[in-house]
XYZ file of C-alpha atoms in Angstrom:
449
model
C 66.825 90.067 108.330
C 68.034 93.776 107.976
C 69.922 93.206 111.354
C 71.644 90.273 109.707
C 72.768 91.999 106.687
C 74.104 94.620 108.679
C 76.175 92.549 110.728
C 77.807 90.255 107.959
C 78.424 93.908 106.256
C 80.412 94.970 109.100
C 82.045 91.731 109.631
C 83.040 91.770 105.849
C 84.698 95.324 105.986
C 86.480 94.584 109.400
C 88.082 92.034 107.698
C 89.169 93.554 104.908
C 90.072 97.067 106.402
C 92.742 95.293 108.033
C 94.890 93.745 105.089
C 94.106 97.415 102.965
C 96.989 99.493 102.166
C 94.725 102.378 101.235
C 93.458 103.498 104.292
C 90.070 105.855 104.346
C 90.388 107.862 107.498
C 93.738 109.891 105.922
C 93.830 109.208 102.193
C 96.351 111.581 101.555
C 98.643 110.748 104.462
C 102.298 109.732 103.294
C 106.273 110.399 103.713
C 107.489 112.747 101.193
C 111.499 113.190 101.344
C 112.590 115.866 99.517
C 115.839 116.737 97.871
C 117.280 119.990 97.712
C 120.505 120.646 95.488
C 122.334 123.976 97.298
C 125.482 124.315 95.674
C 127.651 123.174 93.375
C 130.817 121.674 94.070
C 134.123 120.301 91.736
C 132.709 116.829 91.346
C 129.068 117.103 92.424
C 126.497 118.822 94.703
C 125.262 119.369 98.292
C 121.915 118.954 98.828
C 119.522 119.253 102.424
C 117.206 115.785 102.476
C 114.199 116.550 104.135
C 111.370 114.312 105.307
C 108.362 115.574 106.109
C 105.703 113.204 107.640
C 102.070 114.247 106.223
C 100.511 110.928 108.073
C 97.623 112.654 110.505
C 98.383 110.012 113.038
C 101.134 107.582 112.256
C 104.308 108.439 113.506
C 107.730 107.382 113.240
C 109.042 105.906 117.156
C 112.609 104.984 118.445
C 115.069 103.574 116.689
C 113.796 106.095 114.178
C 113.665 106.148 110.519
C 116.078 104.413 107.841
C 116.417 105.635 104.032
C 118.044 103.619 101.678
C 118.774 104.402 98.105
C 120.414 103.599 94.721
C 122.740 105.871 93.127
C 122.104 106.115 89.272
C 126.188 106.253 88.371
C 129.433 105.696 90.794
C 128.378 108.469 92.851
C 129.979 108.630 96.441
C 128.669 110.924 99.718
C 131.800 112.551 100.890
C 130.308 113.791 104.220
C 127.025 113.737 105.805
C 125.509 116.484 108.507
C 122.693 115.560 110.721
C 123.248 111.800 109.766
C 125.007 109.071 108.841
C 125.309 105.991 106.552
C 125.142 102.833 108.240
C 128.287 101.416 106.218
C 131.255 102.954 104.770
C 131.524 100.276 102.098
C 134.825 99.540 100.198
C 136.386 103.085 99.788
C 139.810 101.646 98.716
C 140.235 103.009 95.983
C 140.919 106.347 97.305
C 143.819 107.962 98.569
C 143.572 110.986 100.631
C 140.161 112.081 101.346
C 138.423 108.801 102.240
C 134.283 109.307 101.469
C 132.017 108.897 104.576
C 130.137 106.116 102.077
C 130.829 104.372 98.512
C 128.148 101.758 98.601
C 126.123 102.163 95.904
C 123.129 101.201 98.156
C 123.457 103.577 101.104
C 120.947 103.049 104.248
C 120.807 106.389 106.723
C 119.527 106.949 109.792
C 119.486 110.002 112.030
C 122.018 111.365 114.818
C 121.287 110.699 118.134
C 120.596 113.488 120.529
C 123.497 115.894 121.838
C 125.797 115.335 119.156
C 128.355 118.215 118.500
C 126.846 121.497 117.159
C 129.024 120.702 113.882
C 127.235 117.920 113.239
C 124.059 119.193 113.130
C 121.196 121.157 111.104
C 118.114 122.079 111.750
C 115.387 119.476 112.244
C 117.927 116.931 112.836
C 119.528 114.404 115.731
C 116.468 113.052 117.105
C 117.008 109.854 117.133
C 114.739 109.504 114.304
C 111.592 110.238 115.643
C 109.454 111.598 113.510
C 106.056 113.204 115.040
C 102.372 112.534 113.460
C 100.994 115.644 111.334
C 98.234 115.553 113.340
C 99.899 115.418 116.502
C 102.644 117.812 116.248
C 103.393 119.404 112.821
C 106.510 121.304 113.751
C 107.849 118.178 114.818
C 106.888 115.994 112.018
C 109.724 116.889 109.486
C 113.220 115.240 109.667
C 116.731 116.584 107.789
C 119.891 116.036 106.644
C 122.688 117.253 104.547
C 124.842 115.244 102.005
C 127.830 116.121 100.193
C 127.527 114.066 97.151
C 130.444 112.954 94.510
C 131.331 111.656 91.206
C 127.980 113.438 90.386
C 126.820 115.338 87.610
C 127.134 119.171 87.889
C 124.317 120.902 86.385
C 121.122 120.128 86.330
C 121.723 118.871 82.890
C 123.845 116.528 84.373
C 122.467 115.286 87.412
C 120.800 111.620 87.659
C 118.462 111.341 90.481
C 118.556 108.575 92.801
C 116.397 105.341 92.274
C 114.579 102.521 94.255
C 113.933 104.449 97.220
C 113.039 102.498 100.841
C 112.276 104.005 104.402
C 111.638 101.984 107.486
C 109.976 103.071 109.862
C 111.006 102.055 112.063
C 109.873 98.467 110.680
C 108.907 97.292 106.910
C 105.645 98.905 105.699
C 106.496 101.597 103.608
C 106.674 101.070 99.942
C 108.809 104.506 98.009
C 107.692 105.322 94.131
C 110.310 107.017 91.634
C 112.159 110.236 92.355
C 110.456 113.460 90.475
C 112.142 115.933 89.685
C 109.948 119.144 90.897
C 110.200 122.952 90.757
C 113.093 124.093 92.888
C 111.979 124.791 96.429
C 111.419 128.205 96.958
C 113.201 129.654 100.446
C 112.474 132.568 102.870
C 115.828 134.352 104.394
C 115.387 135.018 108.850
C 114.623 138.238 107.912
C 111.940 137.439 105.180
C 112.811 140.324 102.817
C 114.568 137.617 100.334
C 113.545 135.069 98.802
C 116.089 132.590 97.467
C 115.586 128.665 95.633
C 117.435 125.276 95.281
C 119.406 124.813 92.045
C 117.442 121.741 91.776
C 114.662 119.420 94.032
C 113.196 116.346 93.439
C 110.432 114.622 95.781
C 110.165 111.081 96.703
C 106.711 109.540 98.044
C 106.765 106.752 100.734
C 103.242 105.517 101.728
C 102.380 102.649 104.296
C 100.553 99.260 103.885
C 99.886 97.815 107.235
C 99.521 94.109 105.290
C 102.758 94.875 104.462
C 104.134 95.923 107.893
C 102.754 92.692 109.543
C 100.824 90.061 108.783
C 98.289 90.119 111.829
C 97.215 93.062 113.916
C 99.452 94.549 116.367
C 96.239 95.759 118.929
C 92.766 94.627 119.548
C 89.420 96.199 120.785
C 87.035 95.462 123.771
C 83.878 96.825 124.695
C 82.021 97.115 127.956
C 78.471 99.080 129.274
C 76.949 100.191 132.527
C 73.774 98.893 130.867
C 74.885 95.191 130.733
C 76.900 92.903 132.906
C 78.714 91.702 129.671
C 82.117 92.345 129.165
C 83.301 91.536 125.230
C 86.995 90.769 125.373
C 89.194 91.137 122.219
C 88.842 87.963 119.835
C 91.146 85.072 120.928
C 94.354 85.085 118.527
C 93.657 88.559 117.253
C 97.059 89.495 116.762
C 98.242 86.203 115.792
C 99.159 83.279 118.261
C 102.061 81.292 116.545
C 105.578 81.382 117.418
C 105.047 83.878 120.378
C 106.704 83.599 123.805
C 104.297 85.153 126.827
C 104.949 85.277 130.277
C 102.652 84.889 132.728
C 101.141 88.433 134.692
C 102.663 87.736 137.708
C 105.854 86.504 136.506
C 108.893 87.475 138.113
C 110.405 88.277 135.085
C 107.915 90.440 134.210
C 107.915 91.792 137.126
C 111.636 92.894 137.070
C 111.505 94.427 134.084
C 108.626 96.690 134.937
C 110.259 97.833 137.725
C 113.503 98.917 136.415
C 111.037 101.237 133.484
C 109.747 102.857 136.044
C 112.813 102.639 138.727
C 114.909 104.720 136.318
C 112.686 107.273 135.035
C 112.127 108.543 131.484
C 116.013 107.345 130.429
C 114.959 103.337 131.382
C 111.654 104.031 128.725
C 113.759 105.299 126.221
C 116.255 101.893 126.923
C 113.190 99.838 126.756
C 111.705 102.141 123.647
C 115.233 101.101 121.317
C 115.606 97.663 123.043
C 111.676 96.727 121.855
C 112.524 97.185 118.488
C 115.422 95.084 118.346
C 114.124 91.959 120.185
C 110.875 90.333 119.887
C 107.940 90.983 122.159
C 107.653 89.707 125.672
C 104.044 89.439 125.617
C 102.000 88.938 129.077
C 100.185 85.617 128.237
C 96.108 86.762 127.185
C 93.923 85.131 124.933
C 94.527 87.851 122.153
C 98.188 88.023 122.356
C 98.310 91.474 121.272
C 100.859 93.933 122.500
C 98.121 96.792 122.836
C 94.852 96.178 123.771
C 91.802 99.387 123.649
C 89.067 99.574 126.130
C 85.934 101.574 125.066
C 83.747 101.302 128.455
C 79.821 103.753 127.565
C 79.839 104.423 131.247
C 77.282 106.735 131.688
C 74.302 108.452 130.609
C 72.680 111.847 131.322
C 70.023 113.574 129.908
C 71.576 115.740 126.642
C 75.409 114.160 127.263
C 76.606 111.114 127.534
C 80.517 109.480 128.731
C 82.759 106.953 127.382
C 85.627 105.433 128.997
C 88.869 104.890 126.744
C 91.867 102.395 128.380
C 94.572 101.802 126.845
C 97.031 98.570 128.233
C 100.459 97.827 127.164
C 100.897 93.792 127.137
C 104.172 93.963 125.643
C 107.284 94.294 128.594
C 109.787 94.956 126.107
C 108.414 98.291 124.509
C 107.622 101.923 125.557
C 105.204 103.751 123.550
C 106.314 107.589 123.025
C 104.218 110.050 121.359
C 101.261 107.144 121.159
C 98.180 107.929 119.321
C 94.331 106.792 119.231
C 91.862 106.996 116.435
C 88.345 106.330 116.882
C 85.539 106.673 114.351
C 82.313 106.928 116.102
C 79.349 109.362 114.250
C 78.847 111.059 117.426
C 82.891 112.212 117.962
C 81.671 114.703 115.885
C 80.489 116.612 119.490
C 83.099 116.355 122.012
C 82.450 118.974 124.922
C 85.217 117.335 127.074
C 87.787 115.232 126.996
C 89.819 114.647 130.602
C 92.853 113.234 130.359
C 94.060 113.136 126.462
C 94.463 115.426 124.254
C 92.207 115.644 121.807
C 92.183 116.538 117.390
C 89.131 116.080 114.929
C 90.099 114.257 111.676
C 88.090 115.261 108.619
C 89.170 113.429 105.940
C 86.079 114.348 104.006
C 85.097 117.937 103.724
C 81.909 118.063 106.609
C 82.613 114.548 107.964
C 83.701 114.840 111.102
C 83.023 111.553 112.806
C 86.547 110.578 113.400
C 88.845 111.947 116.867
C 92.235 111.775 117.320
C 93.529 111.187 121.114
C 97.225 111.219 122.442
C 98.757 111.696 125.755
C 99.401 115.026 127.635
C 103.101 115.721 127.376
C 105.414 115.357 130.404
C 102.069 113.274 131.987
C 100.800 111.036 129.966
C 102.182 110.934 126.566
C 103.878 107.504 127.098
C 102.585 104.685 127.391
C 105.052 102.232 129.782
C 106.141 98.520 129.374
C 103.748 95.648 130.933
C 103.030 95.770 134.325
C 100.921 98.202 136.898
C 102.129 101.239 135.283
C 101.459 100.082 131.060
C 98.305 101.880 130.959
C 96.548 104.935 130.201
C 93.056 106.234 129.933
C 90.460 109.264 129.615
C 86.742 109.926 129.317
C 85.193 111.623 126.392
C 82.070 113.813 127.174
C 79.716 113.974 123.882
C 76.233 115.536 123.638
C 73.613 113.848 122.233
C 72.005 114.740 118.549
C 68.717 113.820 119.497
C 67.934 112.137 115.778
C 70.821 109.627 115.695
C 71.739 108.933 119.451
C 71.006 105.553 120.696
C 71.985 102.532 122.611
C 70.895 100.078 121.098
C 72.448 97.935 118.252
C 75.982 98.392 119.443
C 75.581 102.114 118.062
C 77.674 103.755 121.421
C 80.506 101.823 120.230
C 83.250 102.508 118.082
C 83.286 101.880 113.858
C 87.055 101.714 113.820
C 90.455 102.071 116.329
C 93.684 102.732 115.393
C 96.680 103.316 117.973
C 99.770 104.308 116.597
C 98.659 104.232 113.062
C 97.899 100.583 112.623
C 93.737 99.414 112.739
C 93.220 97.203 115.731
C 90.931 94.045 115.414
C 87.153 94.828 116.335
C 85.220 92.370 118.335
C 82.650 90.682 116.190
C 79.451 93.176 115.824
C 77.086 90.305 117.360
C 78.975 90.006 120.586
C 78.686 94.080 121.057
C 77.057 94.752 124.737
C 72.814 94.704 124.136
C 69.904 96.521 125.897
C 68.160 93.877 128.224
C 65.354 92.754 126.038
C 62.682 94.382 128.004
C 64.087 97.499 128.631
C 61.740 100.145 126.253
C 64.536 101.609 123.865
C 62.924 105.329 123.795
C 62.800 105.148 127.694
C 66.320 104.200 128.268
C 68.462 106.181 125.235
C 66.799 109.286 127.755
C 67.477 108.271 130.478
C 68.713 111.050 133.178
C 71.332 109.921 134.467
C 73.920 106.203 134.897
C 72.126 105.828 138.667
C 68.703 105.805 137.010
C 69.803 103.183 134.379
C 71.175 100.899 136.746
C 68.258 100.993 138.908
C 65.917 99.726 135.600
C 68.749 97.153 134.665
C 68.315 95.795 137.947
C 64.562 95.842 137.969
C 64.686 94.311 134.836
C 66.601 91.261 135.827
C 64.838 90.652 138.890
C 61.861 90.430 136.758
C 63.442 87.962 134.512
C-alpha cells in the first residue's frame, strides 16, 4: 500500500512539474535587463542596456535573444551600438538625420560576430548567445547602447519604457514593469573612482516552460546491469501530432549529418541558426522527442558506485551549443568523479545539495551535433555510497528529475523503473563488491527461476 502511494505521488508531481512556470531547482533564476542613462543629450539620453542572465542552467542559444519594447511618448532611437532594431519603421517625417528606428514597438537583437570595432561595446556581437549562470558567469551578460530621442531630459522628465518581451530564442519568457532603481554604481580600469548612471531602471523576464511549448522538448530512459530491462521514454512524450520524422537510415538524414560534420564547427553553427527557423526533422522513435537522456546504473563496487549518462540528438536540423544537464538524484550530493562532462552542484536550498549540473568540455564536447552517428554525448558519474540511504531497490539509483537545456524532460512512469530480481536478498546485493559479482547472482538467479 505505501509502495502505491508513493508511486501515484510521483506520478502526480511528474505531471505537474512539467506545465509549472515556477520551477524549484533555481527559484530565483531570471533575465534582468538593465537600463543605464549615461548622458544627456539635446533631445534625450544615451543609455548602456544590459542583460544579465541569472538562470543557473538555462541559456540563451543561436539566433540569440530578441527585446521588444513600448516607448511611453514619441520617443525615437537615433543610433544603436552593439545592436540593432529589426525595423526602421516610417521615419518620414524627418529630414536630415534619419533615426536608426521610429516604431514605437522596437524588437532588437544582437550583432553578429566580427562586426567593425565601431560598432561594438563590451559584452556585445555574439550573436545573441547568452551563457547559463551556472555554466559560465562571465559570459552570461549581454549589452547594448541606445541613443534615444524625443525623450525627456532629466530624470524628472524621463518615462520609462513599458510592456517589455524577450525571446529567447523562442516564446517563454513573460517581462513585468520597468522599476526605476538606484543608479548603478561604476568602478573606473584603474579602480580609484567610482562614478554612477544619471538614472537605471531594471526589467525582470522569467521563463514558463508551459508557456514555451506545450509538450516536452526531451524525454528520460533508464537502464541497469542488474536487470535485462531496458525502460524506453514514454511513447508520444514530446507530443506526436503534426510532426514530420524521417526514418534512421534515411538518405536524407543521412546527408545532412554528413555535411555537420563534413564542414566543421562553421556547418553546426549553419545548422544551430537554420534549426530555429524551420521545424524539426525528427528521426522517427516512439517518443518523438528531439533529445532523449540515458541514465544507465552500470556498476557497483563496494563504497562507490557508477552511472552512465547519454545524451542523443534526434533532431537533424539543430546543433546544441553550450548544452546543459540537470539531474536531481539524493546521492549527487557525493560525486568523486565525473569523466567526460563537466561538472557544478546546484543548491537551491541552503545544505541541499542533491541536484548536479553537467555540460560539455569546451573545444571537445560542449556541442551536441545534429541526428546521425555523431548526435551524441555521454559521461560516467562516480558517487560514494552513504551507507544509510544507498540502495537499489525501488528505482532509488535513478534520477528524481532531468533537465537539458533548461526545459524538464518527461520521466518514465515510476512503476516501469528497472527492479531487483525478486529473489535477490536486498542487503546482499546494495553491497555487493563489484558489477562482475552482481552479474554472476543475476544469472544464478534466473537460472533458478
Amino acid at each position: 500500500m505505501e509502495l502505491r502511494c508513493s508511486v501515484l505521488v510521483l506520478a502526480l508531481a511528474a505531471a505537474l512539474s512539467v506545465a509549472g512556470a515556477y520551477d524549484p531547482l533555481d527559484p530565483n533564476g531570471n533575465i534582468t535587463i538593465k537600463w543605464d542613462i549615461m548622458s544627456w543629450t539635446p533631445d534625450g539620453y544615451i543609455a548602456v542596456v544590459t542583460i544579465n542572465n541569472f538562470q543557473m542552467y538555462r541559456h540563451i542559444m543561436a539566433p540569440g535573444w530578441t527585446v521588444g519594447w513600448t516607448w511611453a511618448k514619441k520617443e525615437v532611437i537615433w543610433s544603436m551600438v552593439g545592436a540593432q532594431a529589426t525595423e526602421q519603421g516610417d521615419c518620414s517625417k524627418f529630414k536630415g538625420n534619419i533615426p536608426h528606428c521610429c516604431k514605437r514597438t522596437p524588437a532588437v537583437v544582437d550583432l553578429l560576430p566580427g562586426v567593425p570595432y565601431n560598432q561594438q561595446i563590451a559584452n556585445c556581437c555574439r550573436g545573441g548567445v547568452v551563457a547559463a549562470y551556472g555554466q559560465d558567469p562571465a559570459a552570461a551578460v549581454a549589452a547594448f547602447q541606445v541613443s534615444v530621442g524625443q525623450a525627456g531630459t532629466t530624470n524628472r522628465t524621463v518615462k520609462v519604457p513599458k510592456n517589455f518581451t524577450l525571446l529567447g530564442p523562442g516564446p517563454g519568457y513573460t517581462c513585468g514593469p520597468a522599476k526605476v532603481v538606484p543608479s548603478t554604481v561604476f568602478l573606473t580600469a584603474d579602480r580609484r573612482r567610482k562614478t554612477q548612471a544619471l538614472m537605471t531602471w531594471n526589467v525582470t523576464c522569467t521563463y514558463s516552460q508551459h508557456l514555451a511549448s506545450k509538450y516536452p522538448s526531451c524525454c528520460v530512459s533508464f537502464s541497469s546491469f542488474y536487470n535485462d530491462t531496458i525502460v524506453p521514454c514514454r511513447k508520444c512524450a514530446c507530443g506526436c501530432e503534426h510532426k514530420t520524422c524521417v526514418q534512421g537510415d534515411s538518405k536524407r538524414l543521412a546527408v545532412t549529418g554528413k555535411q555537420a560534420h563534413g564542414h566543421g564547427h562553421a556547418a553546426a553553427l549553419h545548422g544551430q541558426h537554420r534549426g530555429n527557423k524551420e521545424a524539426p526533422l525528427l528521426q522517427c522513435t516512439t517518443h518523438m522527442c528531439p533529445v532523449r537522456v540515458h541514465w544507465h546504473v552500470k556498476l557497483n563496487y563496494k563504497e562507490y558506485w557508477r552511472a552512465k549518462i547519454a545524451i542523443t540528438n534526434f533532431n537533424s536540423r539543430m546543433n546544441y551549443t553550450q548544452w546543459t544537464l540537470v539531474a536531481q538524484h539524493p546521492n549527487l550530493d557525493n560525486i568523486t568523479e565525473v569523466f567526460s562532462f563537466d561538472y557544478k552542484p546546484v543548491v537551491a536550498y541552503g545544505s541541499i545539495n542533491d541536484t548536479a549540473l553537467f555540460y560539455g568540455l569546451k573545444y571537445f564536447n560542449d556541442q551536441l551535433m545534429e541526428a546521425g552517428p555523431y548526435g551524441n554525448v555521454q559521461s560516467e558519474v562516480l558517487m560514494r555510497k552513504d551507507a544509510s540511504t544507498f540502495t537499489f531497490k525501488q528505482g532509488w539509483a535513478f534520477p528524481r528529475k532531468v533537465y537539458f537545456n533548461g526545459d524538464e524532460c518527461q520521466m518514465p512512469p515510476p512503476d516501469a523503473y528497472p527492479y531487483l530480481p525478486n529473489s535477490a536478498p536486498g542487503a546482499a546485493t546494495a553491497a555487493l563488491g563489484s558489477s562482475l559479482v552482481a552479474a554472476v547472482v543475476a544469472f544464478a538467479v534466473l537460472l533458478m527461476a
